[in-house]
Amino acid sequence: NLMQNVVVERTGDWQITVRTPVAATTGYLWIMGGGGAQYVWPKEWLDEYATSNEWRDVVATGAFMIDDYIAGSAAKYIKNPNYWGVNPVGPGKGDKLPYADKLTWQIVPDASTRQAALRTGQAEWSFIDNFRKEEFDTIIENNPEIKYAQTIIDPLQISGRVDLADNPFSKKEVRQAMMLAIDHPSIVEDLFQGQAELIDSPARKWYPSIYTPLEELAEETQELYGYNPEKAKELLTQAGYPDGFKMTLVLQNTPEMEEMASLVKAYWDEVGIDLSLNVVEASIFTGMWVGYAVEDLMLSRYPGGTGALFVRYSMGYYRGPNFFNMSHVNDPPGTDPIIENAYNVQNENVMVNYEEADRVTKETWKYVLGEAFTIQLPAPWGYRVWQPWLKNYFGEAQCKWWVQYAWIDEELKASMGH
């Protein structure tokens, strides 16, 4: 709807003007959230190369230019000599960026091979890895000098179809029973060795204006994050399923997801929920997800707890038909008055009164947790690691804006035998 109602015009030699519908949330998405990702392309390039999938045809204004691409192996970059950026602060203030002359992204699907590259100094940093405790402990044991930052890995969650009346998941008692049947504290202590967050969605503790600690939630909601299989059976009986029911869970074929799915299957089997696992490759999973092709259950990382700007003030995780509303809550809009009212209050206050926008968001998240619109699982801590000779990197996530500031301390690297 946004793209159908937006007008983009050239209004100067180096200026474009974007006119959007008059709505506070629209302005917020564009100004604060970046609208997701918008790019400005030369018209001449679009006319000739817009449908090209050839890396040699890429045109951009970034700090690095792609120099070579070896399918399934590596992408190699060189610095852009005409890059516009300069270092804005610190000892290097005013320095022309980027610092590095070249950059190589090695494509290494195997996790053990990536870890070996870090241990032996063949890699400065791993783009995709947030190592769990046992992996991190192994790295630190062999490389005590390595740098690291502790973070939180987005939790796995199970979503269903709240909007389908004949689906067991549409009943609050069933969803609560599914939560109660899982031993959440045991997953934290045993599977994740105590290094995990019991609640990490829909808001992470890093965002106190919209996050509520477990002990401040309603007692009924707190109970969902414990373990009570007997009460789970009682709720299933109240919901009309004294003998349980059968459902299928769709998940990607990753070790982490398969491990968690098997654990949940075992827990639910104890209360009469017969869960079949449909393990598929990532591309198939994505197609089923975005194509709304699943009418039972899906295991994914949505909705997340990272406070993503583009969904925080739009009820995007729990409103209307969109990819991130995995459980189809308030779909179509208005079917859940509490969610819809919160959305309207947000719309009135975002870009105007963020304190009020956060207040209604925080209150609504309490409601969301009590309703168990998603079966939430603990979020393990993760560790990002990098070599001590990689400078101007401090543990930032996958977004690579920091790369233009990074440089290699060659003397330190050599002194460490690399």
Short mmCIF file of C-alpha atoms in Angstrom, two decimals, residues 78-357:
data_model
loop_
_atom_site.label_atom_id
_atom_site.label_comp_id
_atom_site.label_asym_id
_atom_site.label_seq_id
_atom_site.Cartn_x
_atom_site.Cartn_y
_atom_site.Cartn_z
CA ILE A 78 38.53 -3.42 -3.32
CA LYS A 79 38.24 0.04 -1.81
CA ASN A 80 36.26 2.66 -3.67
CA PRO A 81 38.83 5.42 -4.41
CA ASN A 82 36.03 7.95 -4.78
CA TYR A 83 34.18 7.05 -1.60
CA TRP A 84 32.63 10.12 0.00
CA GLY A 85 32.98 9.08 3.66
CA VAL A 86 35.45 10.37 6.26
CA ASN A 87 36.03 9.32 9.84
CA PRO A 88 33.91 11.72 11.92
CA VAL A 89 35.44 11.20 15.40
CA GLY A 90 38.40 10.06 17.46
CA PRO A 91 42.13 9.97 16.68
CA GLY A 92 41.35 9.32 13.01
CA LYS A 93 38.90 12.20 12.64
CA GLY A 94 38.99 13.49 9.08
CA ASP A 95 40.66 10.37 7.66
CA LYS A 96 39.43 9.34 4.23
CA LEU A 97 37.55 6.04 4.37
CA PRO A 98 37.71 3.10 4.04
CA TYR A 99 40.93 2.16 5.81
CA ALA A 100 41.29 -1.31 4.29
CA ASP A 101 42.49 -1.68 0.69
CA LYS A 102 40.61 -4.89 0.09
CA LEU A 103 38.08 -7.18 1.68
CA THR A 104 37.35 -10.86 1.10
CA TRP A 105 34.20 -12.64 2.21
CA GLN A 106 34.90 -16.37 2.22
CA ILE A 107 31.75 -18.44 1.77
CA VAL A 108 32.09 -21.35 4.22
CA PRO A 109 28.81 -23.18 4.94
CA ASP A 110 30.36 -25.66 7.39
CA ALA A 111 30.39 -24.28 10.94
CA SER A 112 33.35 -26.37 12.13
CA THR A 113 35.45 -25.09 9.22
CA ARG A 114 34.58 -21.49 10.12
CA GLN A 115 35.62 -22.12 13.72
CA ALA A 116 38.88 -23.67 12.58
CA ALA A 117 39.61 -20.61 10.43
CA LEU A 118 39.18 -18.39 13.49
CA ARG A 119 41.29 -20.63 15.74
CA THR A 120 44.17 -20.68 13.24
CA GLY A 121 44.07 -16.96 12.44
CA GLN A 122 43.00 -17.48 8.83
CA ALA A 123 39.91 -15.35 9.38
CA GLU A 124 39.55 -12.05 11.21
CA TRP A 125 35.83 -12.41 11.94
CA SER A 126 32.86 -14.66 11.20
CA PHE A 127 29.97 -12.85 9.55
CA ILE A 128 27.13 -15.19 10.51
CA ASP A 129 28.20 -16.76 13.79
CA ASN A 130 26.87 -16.07 17.25
CA PHE A 131 28.55 -18.96 19.04
CA ARG A 132 26.72 -20.79 21.80
CA LYS A 133 28.49 -21.40 25.11
CA GLU A 134 30.00 -24.79 24.32
CA GLU A 135 31.39 -23.51 21.01
CA PHE A 136 32.66 -20.31 22.59
CA ASP A 137 34.35 -22.22 25.42
CA THR A 138 36.27 -24.32 22.89
CA ILE A 139 37.45 -21.23 21.01
CA ILE A 140 38.54 -19.42 24.19
CA GLU A 141 40.33 -22.51 25.48
CA ASN A 142 42.46 -22.65 22.34
CA ASN A 143 42.66 -18.89 21.71
CA PRO A 144 42.52 -17.06 25.05
CA GLU A 145 43.65 -13.83 23.35
CA ILE A 146 40.64 -13.66 21.04
CA LYS A 147 38.24 -10.73 21.45
CA TYR A 148 34.53 -11.29 22.03
CA ALA A 149 31.19 -9.68 22.80
CA GLN A 150 28.28 -11.40 24.50
CA THR A 151 24.85 -10.92 22.91
CA ILE A 152 21.46 -12.63 22.78
CA ILE A 153 20.45 -14.91 19.93
CA ASP A 154 16.89 -14.37 18.73
CA PRO A 155 14.70 -17.07 20.29
CA LEU A 156 13.00 -19.86 18.41
CA GLN A 157 9.22 -19.62 18.59
CA ILE A 158 6.30 -21.69 17.37
CA SER A 159 3.47 -19.91 15.59
CA GLY A 160 0.08 -21.22 14.53
CA ARG A 161 -3.20 -20.04 13.06
CA VAL A 162 -5.19 -17.93 15.51
CA ASP A 163 -7.47 -16.91 12.64
CA LEU A 164 -8.78 -20.42 11.83
CA ALA A 165 -11.64 -21.31 14.16
CA ASP A 166 -11.33 -25.07 13.60
CA ASN A 167 -7.61 -25.06 14.37
CA PRO A 168 -6.74 -26.05 17.97
CA PHE A 169 -4.19 -23.23 18.09
CA SER A 170 -7.00 -20.67 17.82
CA LYS A 171 -8.04 -21.49 21.40
CA LYS A 172 -6.26 -19.62 24.19
CA GLU A 173 -6.45 -22.65 26.49
CA VAL A 174 -4.60 -24.79 23.94
CA ARG A 175 -1.84 -22.22 23.46
CA GLN A 176 -1.41 -21.87 27.21
CA ALA A 177 -1.35 -25.65 27.58
CA MET A 178 1.39 -25.84 24.95
CA MET A 179 3.44 -23.36 26.98
CA LEU A 180 2.82 -25.13 30.31
CA ALA A 181 3.79 -28.51 28.86
CA ILE A 182 7.32 -27.26 28.07
CA ASP A 183 9.89 -27.15 30.87
CA HIS A 184 11.25 -23.69 30.11
CA PRO A 185 13.57 -23.43 33.16
CA SER A 186 15.11 -26.80 32.27
CA ILE A 187 15.84 -25.63 28.73
CA VAL A 188 17.63 -22.59 30.16
CA GLU A 189 19.64 -24.55 32.72
CA ASP A 190 20.30 -27.84 30.93
CA LEU A 191 20.25 -27.17 27.18
CA PHE A 192 21.77 -23.68 27.38
CA GLN A 193 23.83 -24.23 30.57
CA GLY A 194 22.14 -21.32 32.30
CA GLN A 195 23.12 -18.86 29.57
CA ALA A 196 19.74 -17.88 28.14
CA GLU A 197 16.84 -15.48 28.63
CA LEU A 198 13.54 -17.00 29.73
CA ILE A 199 11.63 -14.21 27.95
CA ASP A 200 13.07 -12.35 24.97
CA SER A 201 10.06 -11.61 22.78
CA PRO A 202 8.24 -9.52 21.71
CA ALA A 203 10.64 -7.14 23.51
CA ARG A 204 14.19 -7.71 24.71
CA LYS A 205 15.38 -6.47 28.10
CA TRP A 206 17.63 -4.00 26.28
CA TYR A 207 14.48 -1.94 25.57
CA PRO A 208 13.08 -1.13 29.05
CA SER A 209 10.47 1.31 27.73
CA ILE A 210 8.56 -1.61 26.16
CA TYR A 211 9.93 -4.63 28.09
CA THR A 212 8.37 -6.10 31.24
CA PRO A 213 10.42 -8.46 33.45
CA LEU A 214 8.89 -11.84 34.26
CA GLU A 215 8.28 -10.99 37.92
CA GLU A 216 6.18 -7.95 36.93
CA LEU A 217 3.83 -9.89 34.65
CA ALA A 218 0.46 -11.25 35.78
CA GLU A 219 0.74 -14.48 37.80
CA GLU A 220 -1.10 -16.44 35.11
CA THR A 221 1.43 -15.24 32.53
CA GLN A 222 4.41 -15.97 34.78
CA GLU A 223 3.14 -19.52 35.17
CA LEU A 224 3.42 -20.09 31.41
CA TYR A 225 7.22 -19.81 31.65
CA GLY A 226 7.49 -22.54 34.28
CA TYR A 227 6.48 -26.18 33.87
CA ASN A 228 3.08 -27.65 34.77
CA PRO A 229 2.06 -30.59 32.55
CA GLU A 230 -0.89 -31.51 34.78
CA LYS A 231 -2.47 -28.09 34.36
CA ALA A 232 -1.71 -28.33 30.64
CA LYS A 233 -3.83 -31.48 30.47
CA GLU A 234 -6.64 -29.72 32.36
CA LEU A 235 -6.61 -26.80 29.89
CA LEU A 236 -6.67 -29.17 26.92
CA THR A 237 -9.74 -30.85 28.42
CA GLN A 238 -11.41 -27.46 28.95
CA ALA A 239 -10.70 -26.61 25.32
CA GLY A 240 -12.43 -29.80 24.16
CA TYR A 241 -9.35 -31.99 23.62
CA PRO A 242 -9.28 -34.45 26.55
CA ASP A 243 -7.43 -36.97 24.40
CA GLY A 244 -5.18 -34.43 22.78
CA PHE A 245 -4.83 -33.88 19.01
CA LYS A 246 -2.40 -34.19 16.13
CA MET A 247 -0.53 -31.32 14.48
CA THR A 248 2.43 -30.84 12.15
CA LEU A 249 5.36 -28.50 12.80
CA VAL A 250 7.25 -27.12 9.79
CA LEU A 251 10.89 -26.24 10.40
CA GLN A 252 14.18 -25.71 8.60
CA ASN A 253 16.78 -28.47 8.44
CA THR A 254 19.29 -26.88 10.79
CA PRO A 255 20.76 -28.74 13.80
CA GLU A 256 19.53 -26.06 16.20
CA MET A 257 15.94 -26.15 14.95
CA GLU A 258 15.81 -29.93 14.74
CA GLU A 259 17.14 -30.23 18.28
CA MET A 260 14.56 -27.82 19.68
CA ALA A 261 11.70 -29.33 17.67
CA SER A 262 12.53 -32.82 18.97
CA LEU A 263 12.59 -31.51 22.53
CA VAL A 264 9.21 -29.81 22.17
CA LYS A 265 7.75 -32.94 20.54
CA ALA A 266 8.79 -35.01 23.56
CA TYR A 267 7.28 -32.52 26.01
CA TRP A 268 4.00 -32.27 24.16
CA ASP A 269 3.70 -36.02 23.77
CA GLU A 270 3.42 -36.22 27.57
CA VAL A 271 0.17 -34.22 27.52
CA GLY A 272 -1.39 -35.86 24.45
CA ILE A 273 -0.29 -33.52 21.65
CA ASP A 274 0.96 -35.75 18.83
CA LEU A 275 3.42 -33.60 16.89
CA SER A 276 4.79 -34.56 13.48
CA LEU A 277 7.92 -32.79 12.24
CA ASN A 278 8.12 -31.60 8.62
CA VAL A 279 11.79 -30.74 8.12
CA VAL A 280 12.48 -28.79 4.92
CA GLU A 281 15.30 -26.85 3.30
CA ALA A 282 15.54 -23.09 3.82
CA SER A 283 14.22 -22.13 0.38
CA ILE A 284 11.18 -24.37 0.77
CA PHE A 285 10.55 -23.04 4.27
CA THR A 286 10.68 -19.45 3.03
CA GLY A 287 8.26 -20.24 0.23
CA MET A 288 5.80 -21.83 2.64
CA TRP A 289 6.17 -18.90 5.04
CA VAL A 290 5.69 -16.01 2.61
CA GLY A 291 3.07 -17.97 0.66
CA TYR A 292 0.92 -18.53 3.77
CA ALA A 293 1.02 -22.24 2.94
CA VAL A 294 1.09 -23.56 6.53
CA GLU A 295 -2.15 -24.16 8.42
CA ASP A 296 -0.66 -25.95 11.42
CA LEU A 297 2.55 -24.80 13.11
CA MET A 298 5.88 -23.21 12.12
CA LEU A 299 9.15 -22.97 14.03
CA SER A 300 10.98 -19.72 13.32
CA ARG A 301 12.58 -16.68 14.94
CA TYR A 302 9.59 -14.38 14.32
CA PRO A 303 8.37 -12.34 16.04
CA GLY A 304 11.75 -11.33 17.44
CA GLY A 305 12.56 -9.29 20.50
CA THR A 306 15.14 -6.95 19.06
CA GLY A 307 12.87 -3.93 19.01
CA ALA A 308 12.97 -3.67 15.23
CA LEU A 309 11.97 -0.13 14.33
CA PHE A 310 9.76 -1.04 11.40
CA VAL A 311 7.41 -3.20 13.50
CA ARG A 312 7.62 -1.73 16.99
CA TYR A 313 5.14 1.07 16.36
CA SER A 314 2.94 -0.64 13.80
CA MET A 315 1.93 -3.78 15.74
CA GLY A 316 3.56 -5.50 12.79
CA TYR A 317 4.10 -8.78 14.65
CA TYR A 318 0.44 -9.02 15.59
CA ARG A 319 -1.64 -7.12 13.09
CA GLY A 320 -3.07 -7.89 9.68
CA PRO A 321 -1.73 -9.97 6.82
CA ASN A 322 2.04 -9.53 6.78
CA PHE A 323 4.98 -11.93 6.83
CA PHE A 324 5.96 -11.12 10.42
CA ASN A 325 2.50 -11.79 11.86
CA MET A 326 3.24 -15.49 11.89
CA SER A 327 0.19 -16.46 13.97
CA HIS A 328 -2.24 -14.27 11.98
CA VAL A 329 -3.29 -12.31 15.07
CA ASN A 330 -5.80 -9.51 14.46
CA ASP A 331 -6.03 -10.70 10.86
CA PRO A 332 -7.97 -9.07 9.31
CA PRO A 333 -7.36 -5.87 11.33
CA GLY A 334 -10.07 -5.25 13.92
CA THR A 335 -10.69 -8.88 14.84
CA ASP A 336 -8.66 -8.33 18.03
CA PRO A 337 -9.87 -5.00 19.50
CA ILE A 338 -7.00 -4.74 21.99
CA ILE A 339 -4.34 -5.00 19.31
CA GLU A 340 -6.24 -2.70 16.99
CA ASN A 341 -6.75 -0.05 19.68
CA ALA A 342 -3.04 -0.16 20.51
CA TYR A 343 -2.20 0.33 16.85
CA ASN A 344 -4.46 3.39 16.69
CA VAL A 345 -2.93 4.91 19.83
CA GLN A 346 0.55 4.28 18.43
CA ASN A 347 -0.44 5.95 15.18
CA GLU A 348 -1.61 9.03 17.07
CA ASN A 349 1.58 9.34 19.11
CA VAL A 350 4.54 8.11 17.10
CA MET A 351 6.69 11.04 15.93
CA VAL A 352 4.67 13.14 18.43
CA ASN A 353 4.77 11.55 21.90
CA TYR A 354 7.04 8.52 22.09
CA GLU A 355 6.46 8.12 25.82
CA GLU A 356 2.79 7.43 25.17
CA ALA A 357 3.56 5.23 22.16
#
